[in-house]
XYZ file of C-alpha atoms in Angstrom:
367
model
C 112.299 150.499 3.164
C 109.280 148.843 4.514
C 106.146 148.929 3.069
C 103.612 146.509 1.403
C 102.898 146.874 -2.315
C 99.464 148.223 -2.062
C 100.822 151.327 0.337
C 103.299 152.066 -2.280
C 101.327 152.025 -5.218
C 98.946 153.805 -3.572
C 101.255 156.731 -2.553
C 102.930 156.650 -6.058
C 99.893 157.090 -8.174
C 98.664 159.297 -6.215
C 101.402 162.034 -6.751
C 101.394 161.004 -10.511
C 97.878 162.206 -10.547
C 98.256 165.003 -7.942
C 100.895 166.278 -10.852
C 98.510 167.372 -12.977
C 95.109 168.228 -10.918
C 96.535 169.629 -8.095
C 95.146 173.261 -7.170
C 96.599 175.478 -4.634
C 93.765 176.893 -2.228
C 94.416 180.983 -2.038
C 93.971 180.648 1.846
C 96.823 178.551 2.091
C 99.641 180.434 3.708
C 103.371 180.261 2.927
C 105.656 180.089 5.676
C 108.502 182.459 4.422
C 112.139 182.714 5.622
C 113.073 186.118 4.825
C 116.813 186.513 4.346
C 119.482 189.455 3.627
C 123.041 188.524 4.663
C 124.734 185.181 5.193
C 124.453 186.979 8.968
C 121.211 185.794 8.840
C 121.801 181.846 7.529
C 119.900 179.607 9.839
C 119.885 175.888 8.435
C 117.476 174.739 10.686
C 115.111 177.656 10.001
C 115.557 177.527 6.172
C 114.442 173.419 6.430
C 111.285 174.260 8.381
C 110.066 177.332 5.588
C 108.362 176.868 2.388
C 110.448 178.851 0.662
C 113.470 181.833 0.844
C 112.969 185.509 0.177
C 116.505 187.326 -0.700
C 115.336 190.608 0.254
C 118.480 191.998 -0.622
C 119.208 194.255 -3.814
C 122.989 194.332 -3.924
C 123.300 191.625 -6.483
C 126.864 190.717 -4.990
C 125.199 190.037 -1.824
C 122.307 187.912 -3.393
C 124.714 185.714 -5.168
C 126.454 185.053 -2.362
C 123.303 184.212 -0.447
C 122.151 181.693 -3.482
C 125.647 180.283 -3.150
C 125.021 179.520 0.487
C 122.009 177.934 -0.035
C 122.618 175.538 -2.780
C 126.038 175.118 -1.153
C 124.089 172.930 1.793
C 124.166 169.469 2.464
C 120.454 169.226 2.885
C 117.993 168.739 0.508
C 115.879 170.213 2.379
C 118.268 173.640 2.484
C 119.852 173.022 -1.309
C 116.894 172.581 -3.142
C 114.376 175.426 -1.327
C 112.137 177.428 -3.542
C 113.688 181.159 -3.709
C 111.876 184.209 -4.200
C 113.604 187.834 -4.717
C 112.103 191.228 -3.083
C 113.569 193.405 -5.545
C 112.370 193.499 -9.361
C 115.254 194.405 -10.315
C 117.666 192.033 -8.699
C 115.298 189.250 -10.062
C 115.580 190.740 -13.295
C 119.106 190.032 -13.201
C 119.121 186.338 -11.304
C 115.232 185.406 -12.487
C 117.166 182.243 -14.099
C 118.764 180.890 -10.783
C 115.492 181.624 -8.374
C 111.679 180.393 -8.447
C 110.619 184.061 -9.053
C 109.514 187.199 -7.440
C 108.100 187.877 -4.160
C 105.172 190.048 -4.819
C 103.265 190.580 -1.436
C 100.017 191.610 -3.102
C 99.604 188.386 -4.727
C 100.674 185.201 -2.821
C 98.508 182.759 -4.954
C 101.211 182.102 -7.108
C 104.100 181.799 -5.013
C 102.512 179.612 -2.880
C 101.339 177.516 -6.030
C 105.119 177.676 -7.020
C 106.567 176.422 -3.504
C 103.940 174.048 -2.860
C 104.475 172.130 -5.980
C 108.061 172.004 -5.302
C 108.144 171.571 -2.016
C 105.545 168.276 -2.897
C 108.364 167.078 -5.270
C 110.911 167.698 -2.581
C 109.433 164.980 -0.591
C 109.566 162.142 -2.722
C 113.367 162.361 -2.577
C 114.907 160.250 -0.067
C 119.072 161.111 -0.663
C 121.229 164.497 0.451
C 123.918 165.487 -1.208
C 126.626 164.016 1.438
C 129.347 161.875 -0.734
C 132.506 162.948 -0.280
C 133.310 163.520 -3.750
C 131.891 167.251 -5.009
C 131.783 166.482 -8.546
C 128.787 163.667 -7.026
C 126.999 166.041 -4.799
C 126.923 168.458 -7.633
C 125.470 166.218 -9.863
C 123.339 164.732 -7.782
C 121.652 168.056 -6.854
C 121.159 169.306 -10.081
C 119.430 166.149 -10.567
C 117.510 167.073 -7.846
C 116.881 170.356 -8.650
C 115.746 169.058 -12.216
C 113.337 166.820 -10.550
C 111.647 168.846 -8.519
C 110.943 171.858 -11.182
C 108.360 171.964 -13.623
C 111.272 171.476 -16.443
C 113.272 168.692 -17.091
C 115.417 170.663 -19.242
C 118.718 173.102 -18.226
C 118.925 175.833 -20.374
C 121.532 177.916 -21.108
C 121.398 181.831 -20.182
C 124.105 184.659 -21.265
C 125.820 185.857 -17.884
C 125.799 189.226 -17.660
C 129.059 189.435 -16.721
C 131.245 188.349 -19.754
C 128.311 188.321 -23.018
C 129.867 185.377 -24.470
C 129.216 183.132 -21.276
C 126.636 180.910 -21.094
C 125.360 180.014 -17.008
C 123.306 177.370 -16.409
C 120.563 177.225 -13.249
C 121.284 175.815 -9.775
C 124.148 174.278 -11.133
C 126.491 177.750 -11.970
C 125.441 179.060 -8.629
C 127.757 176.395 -6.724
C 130.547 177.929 -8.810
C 132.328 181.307 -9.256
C 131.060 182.848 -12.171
C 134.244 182.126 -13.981
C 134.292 178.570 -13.627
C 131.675 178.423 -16.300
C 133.428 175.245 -17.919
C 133.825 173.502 -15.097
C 129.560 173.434 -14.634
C 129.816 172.774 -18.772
C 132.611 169.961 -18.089
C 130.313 168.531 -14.785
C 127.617 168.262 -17.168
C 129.121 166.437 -19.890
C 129.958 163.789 -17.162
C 125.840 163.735 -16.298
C 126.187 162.599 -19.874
C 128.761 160.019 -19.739
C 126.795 158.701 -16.337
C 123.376 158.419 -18.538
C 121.694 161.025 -16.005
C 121.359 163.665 -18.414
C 121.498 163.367 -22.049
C 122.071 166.414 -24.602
C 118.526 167.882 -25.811
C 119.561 170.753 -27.979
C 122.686 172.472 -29.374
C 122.874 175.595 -30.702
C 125.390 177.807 -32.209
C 124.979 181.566 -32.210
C 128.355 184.296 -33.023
C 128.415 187.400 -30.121
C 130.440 189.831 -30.954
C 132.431 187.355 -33.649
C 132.392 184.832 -31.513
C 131.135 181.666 -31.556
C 129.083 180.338 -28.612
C 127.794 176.828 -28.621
C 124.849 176.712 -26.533
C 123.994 172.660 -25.228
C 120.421 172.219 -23.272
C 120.336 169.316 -21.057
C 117.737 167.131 -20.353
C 117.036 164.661 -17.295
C 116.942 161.118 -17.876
C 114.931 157.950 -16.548
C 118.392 157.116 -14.668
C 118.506 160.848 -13.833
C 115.429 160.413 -12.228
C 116.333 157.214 -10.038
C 119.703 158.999 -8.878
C 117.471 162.033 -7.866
C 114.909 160.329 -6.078
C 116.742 157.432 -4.313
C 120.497 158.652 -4.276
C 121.600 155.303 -6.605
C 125.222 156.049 -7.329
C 125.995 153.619 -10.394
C 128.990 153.041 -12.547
C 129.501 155.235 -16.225
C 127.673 153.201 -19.049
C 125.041 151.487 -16.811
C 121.370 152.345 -16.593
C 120.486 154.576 -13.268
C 118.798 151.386 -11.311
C 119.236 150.254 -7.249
C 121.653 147.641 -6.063
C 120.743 144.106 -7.414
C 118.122 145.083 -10.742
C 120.752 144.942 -13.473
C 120.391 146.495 -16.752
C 119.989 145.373 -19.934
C 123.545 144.648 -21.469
C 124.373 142.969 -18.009
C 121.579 140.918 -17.888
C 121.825 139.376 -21.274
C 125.024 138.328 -20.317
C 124.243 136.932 -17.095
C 121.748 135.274 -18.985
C 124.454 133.588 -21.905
C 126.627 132.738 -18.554
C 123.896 130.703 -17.052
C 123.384 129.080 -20.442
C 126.957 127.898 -20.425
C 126.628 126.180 -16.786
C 123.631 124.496 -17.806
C 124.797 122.934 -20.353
C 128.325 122.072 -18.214
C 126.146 120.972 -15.032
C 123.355 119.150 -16.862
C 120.779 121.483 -14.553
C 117.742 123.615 -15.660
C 117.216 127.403 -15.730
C 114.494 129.441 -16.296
C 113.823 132.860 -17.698
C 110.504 134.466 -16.368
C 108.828 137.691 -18.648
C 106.708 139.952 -16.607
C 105.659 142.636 -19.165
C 102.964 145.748 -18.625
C 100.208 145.567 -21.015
C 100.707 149.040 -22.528
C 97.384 149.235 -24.546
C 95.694 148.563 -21.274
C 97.268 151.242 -19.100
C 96.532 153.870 -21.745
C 95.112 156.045 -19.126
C 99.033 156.634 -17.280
C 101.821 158.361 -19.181
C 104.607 156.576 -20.700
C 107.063 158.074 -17.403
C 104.242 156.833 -14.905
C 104.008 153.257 -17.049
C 108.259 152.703 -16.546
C 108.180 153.854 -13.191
C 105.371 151.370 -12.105
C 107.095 148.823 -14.030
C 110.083 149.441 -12.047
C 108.652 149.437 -8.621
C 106.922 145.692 -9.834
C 110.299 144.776 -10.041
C 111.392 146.434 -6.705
C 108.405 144.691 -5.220
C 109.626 141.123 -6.244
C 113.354 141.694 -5.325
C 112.018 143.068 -2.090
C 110.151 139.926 -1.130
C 113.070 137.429 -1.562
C 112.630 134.927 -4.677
C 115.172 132.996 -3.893
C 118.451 132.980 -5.951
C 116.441 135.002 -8.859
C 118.690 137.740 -10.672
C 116.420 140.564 -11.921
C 116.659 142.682 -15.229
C 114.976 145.668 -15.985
C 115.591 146.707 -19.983
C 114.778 149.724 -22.038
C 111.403 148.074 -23.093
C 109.887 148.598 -19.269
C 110.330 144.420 -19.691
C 110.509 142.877 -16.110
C 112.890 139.435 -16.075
C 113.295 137.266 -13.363
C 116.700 134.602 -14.137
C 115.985 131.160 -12.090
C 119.211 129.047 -12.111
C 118.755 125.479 -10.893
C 115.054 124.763 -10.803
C 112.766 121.991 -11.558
C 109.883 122.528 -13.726
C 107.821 122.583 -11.044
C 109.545 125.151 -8.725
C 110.011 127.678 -11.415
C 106.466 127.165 -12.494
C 105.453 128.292 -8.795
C 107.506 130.724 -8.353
C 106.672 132.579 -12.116
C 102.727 132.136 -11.255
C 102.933 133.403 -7.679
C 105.287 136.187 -8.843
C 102.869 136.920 -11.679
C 99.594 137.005 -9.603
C 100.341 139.179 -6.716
C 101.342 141.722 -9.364
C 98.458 141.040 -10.845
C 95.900 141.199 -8.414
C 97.617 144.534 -6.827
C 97.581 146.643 -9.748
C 93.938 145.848 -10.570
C 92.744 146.504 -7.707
C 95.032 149.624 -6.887
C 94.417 151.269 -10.685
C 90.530 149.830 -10.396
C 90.764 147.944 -13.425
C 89.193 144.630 -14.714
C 91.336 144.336 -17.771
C 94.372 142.527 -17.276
C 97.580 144.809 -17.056
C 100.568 142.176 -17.125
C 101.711 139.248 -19.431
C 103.780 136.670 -18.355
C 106.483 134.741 -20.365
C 108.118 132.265 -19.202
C 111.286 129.909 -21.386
C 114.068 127.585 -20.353
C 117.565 128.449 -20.628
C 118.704 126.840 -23.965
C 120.330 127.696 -27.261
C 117.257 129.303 -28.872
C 116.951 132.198 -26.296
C 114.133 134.754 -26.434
C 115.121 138.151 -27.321
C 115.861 140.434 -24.176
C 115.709 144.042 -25.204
C-alpha cells in the first residue's frame, strides 16, 4: 500500500469522526437489490446495491437465501446489509438481518446501509483461504466490524428451545450444527480475535443452557480490516510488527550478542502522550499508534525490528549502531511523527515522547 502519512491520517481520522457525526440526508436514495429465490442470485448485482431485500415469506426459502449470501467469497456479497419485506418473516430472522424494509420510511434503512456500507470500505481482505474454519472466522470478524455492536449475542432458535444461534455466523451452518458455530468461536478465542464478554446460565424446560456473548478484539479488528492471518497466542498485528512477548525476547537475544560481539544496540521508545490526545477515544488512540508504527516500518529503517505492546508503546530494536547513527535515526523517526500528527490533529501540544536506552543488563521495562 502506497500512500504518504499525511493521506492516511487524514483518511483515518476522518472516519473516526464521521463515526459519530455522521447524518444521513432523507433525499439520499438506496439502491436496493430485491431478491426472492436463489433463481434470482446475481453476484455482480448484489456487489453494486446498497443493500438486499428478501422479499420472500416462506422462512425456508429466506434462510436459504441468507445462506447464499453470507456463503460468498466477496465481502462485498457476504457482508451486505439485508432487509426483509415481510414483518413476519423478520420477526422470526430479525437477529440474522439489518431489519425491515418498510417502503414508507426509507430514512432509516438508508441510515442503516449507509453506515455499514461506510464500514464495508475500510476492509481491504475477502474471505478466500482455503481453509473454511478461516473464512468463517474471518467474516464474522467482518461482520462484527462493520455493525454498530462489537458484541455476538446469543438468540434461542426457534427450532429446538434449548438452542442458542448466533448472527451471521449460524447462518453459514445448518441449523443443527449449532456447536460447530459455538466450537468456531471458541477458536476466535484461542486466536485472541474474540474474547468471552458474558456467560450466562439459564434452565429451559430442565435444562441447562449456557449462554457465552462474544466480543471483538483489537486483533479482531486488524484481522477484519487487513486480512492478517497470525499464529494462536500472538497479538492480531501485520507481517514484521511483533508483539509484546516476542519482542522482549528479541530484545534479551540481542542483549546476549552484544555482549558476545562487543557491538552496541539500541532500544528506541516512541510513546503517544495520552493526556494530550484526550479529545480521541482510547480505540482511535491504539489504532493511530499502530499506523505510527506502520508508517516507520513502511519507510525502511534499516535493520530495525519493531514492537507494538499492550500499552499502545511503539519500539524500534537497532542492533549494531554507533551512538551517532542510532541517535539519527531515533530523532528523525521521532520528528516526522511528530510534525505529522500536529499538524494533521491541529494541535500545538506535543503528542509523542521519545525514549531512547542501550542494550545492557539494566533493561527498561517493555510492557
Amino acid at each position: 500500500m502506497n500512500y504518504t502519512l499525511q493521506n492516511h491520517f487524514l483518511a483515518k481520522i476522518g472516519r473516526l469522526f464521521a463515526r459519530t457525526t455522521f447524518k444521513t440526508s432523507i433525499a439520499e436514495k438506496a439502491n436496493l437489490f430485491f431478491l426472492e429465490n436463489l433463481e434470482q442470485f446475481d453476484i455482480s448485482k448484489i456487489a453494486a446495491a446498497d443493500a438486499v431485500v428478501i422479499g420472500q415469506t416462506d422462512v425456508s426459502t429466506a434462510r436459504a437465501l441468507l445462506h447464499a449470501l453470507r456463503s460468498a467469497n466477496q465481502r462485498m456479497v457476504y457482508l451486505k446489509p439485508i432487509f426483509i419485506e415481510s414483518l413476519a418473516l423478520y420477526e422470526s430472522l430479525q437477529h440474522q438481518v439489518d431489519g425491515w424494509y418498510q417502503p414508507n420510511d426509507m430514512q432509516q434503512l438508508t441510515a442503516t446501509a449507509t453506515s455499514i456500507n461506510k464500514r464495508m470500505k475500510e476492509l481491504e481482505s475477502d474471505a478466500t483461504n482455503r481453509d473454511i474454519k478461516s473464512n468463517v472466522l474471518r467474516k464474522t470478524v467482518q461482520y462484527l466490524y462493520t455493525r454498530k455492536t462489537n458484541e455476538l449475542s446469543p438468540y434461542l432458535s426457534d427450532h429446538v428451545s434449548t438452542d442458542s444461534n448466533y448472527p451471521f455466523i449460524s447462518s453459514l451452518f445448518p441449523t443443527t450444527k449449532n456447536k460447530a458455530v459455538l466450537q468456531l468461536l471458541e477458536i476466535g478465542i484461542v486466536e485472541e480475535w474474540l474474547e468471552q464478554a458474558v456467560v450466562n446460565t439459564n434452565s429451559i424446560e430442565g435444562t441447562k443452557v449456557e449462554n457465552k456473548t462474544f466480543k471483538l478484539t483489537f486483533a479482531g479488528e486488524q484481522l477484519a480490516k487487513f486480512g492478517y492471518y497470525v499464529a494462536p497466542k500472538t497479538i492480531g498485528l501485520p507481517e514484521g510488527i511483533l508483539g509484546l512477548a516476542p519482542f522482549q525476547k528479541l530484545v534479551e537475544q540481542e542483549l546476549v550478542h552484544t555482549q558476545q560481539n562487543q557491538h552496541q544496540s539500541f532500544l528506541v521508545e516512541l510513546g503517544l502522550i495520552q493526556k494530550n490526545l484526550a479529545f480521541l477515544s482510547a480505540k482511535a488512540q491504539e489504532e493511530l499508534a499502530l499506523d505510527c508504527l506502520l508508517y516507520l516500518q513502511k519507510n525502511g529503517i534499516a535493520k530495525a525490528s519493531f514492537g507494538f505492546t499492550p500499552s499502545h508503546q511503539l519500539w524500534l530494536l537497532l542492533p549494531n549502531l554507533s551512538d551517532k547513527a542510532a541517535i539519527e535515526v531515533a530523532e528523525k523517526a521521532f520528528a516526522s511523527l511528530q510534525k505529522m500528527l500536529r499538524e494533521i490533529l491541529d494541535s500545538t501540544q506535543p503528542l509523542l515522547a521519545l525514549n531512547m536506552f542501550r542494550v545492557q543488563e539494566e533493561l527498561p521495562v517493555i510492557q
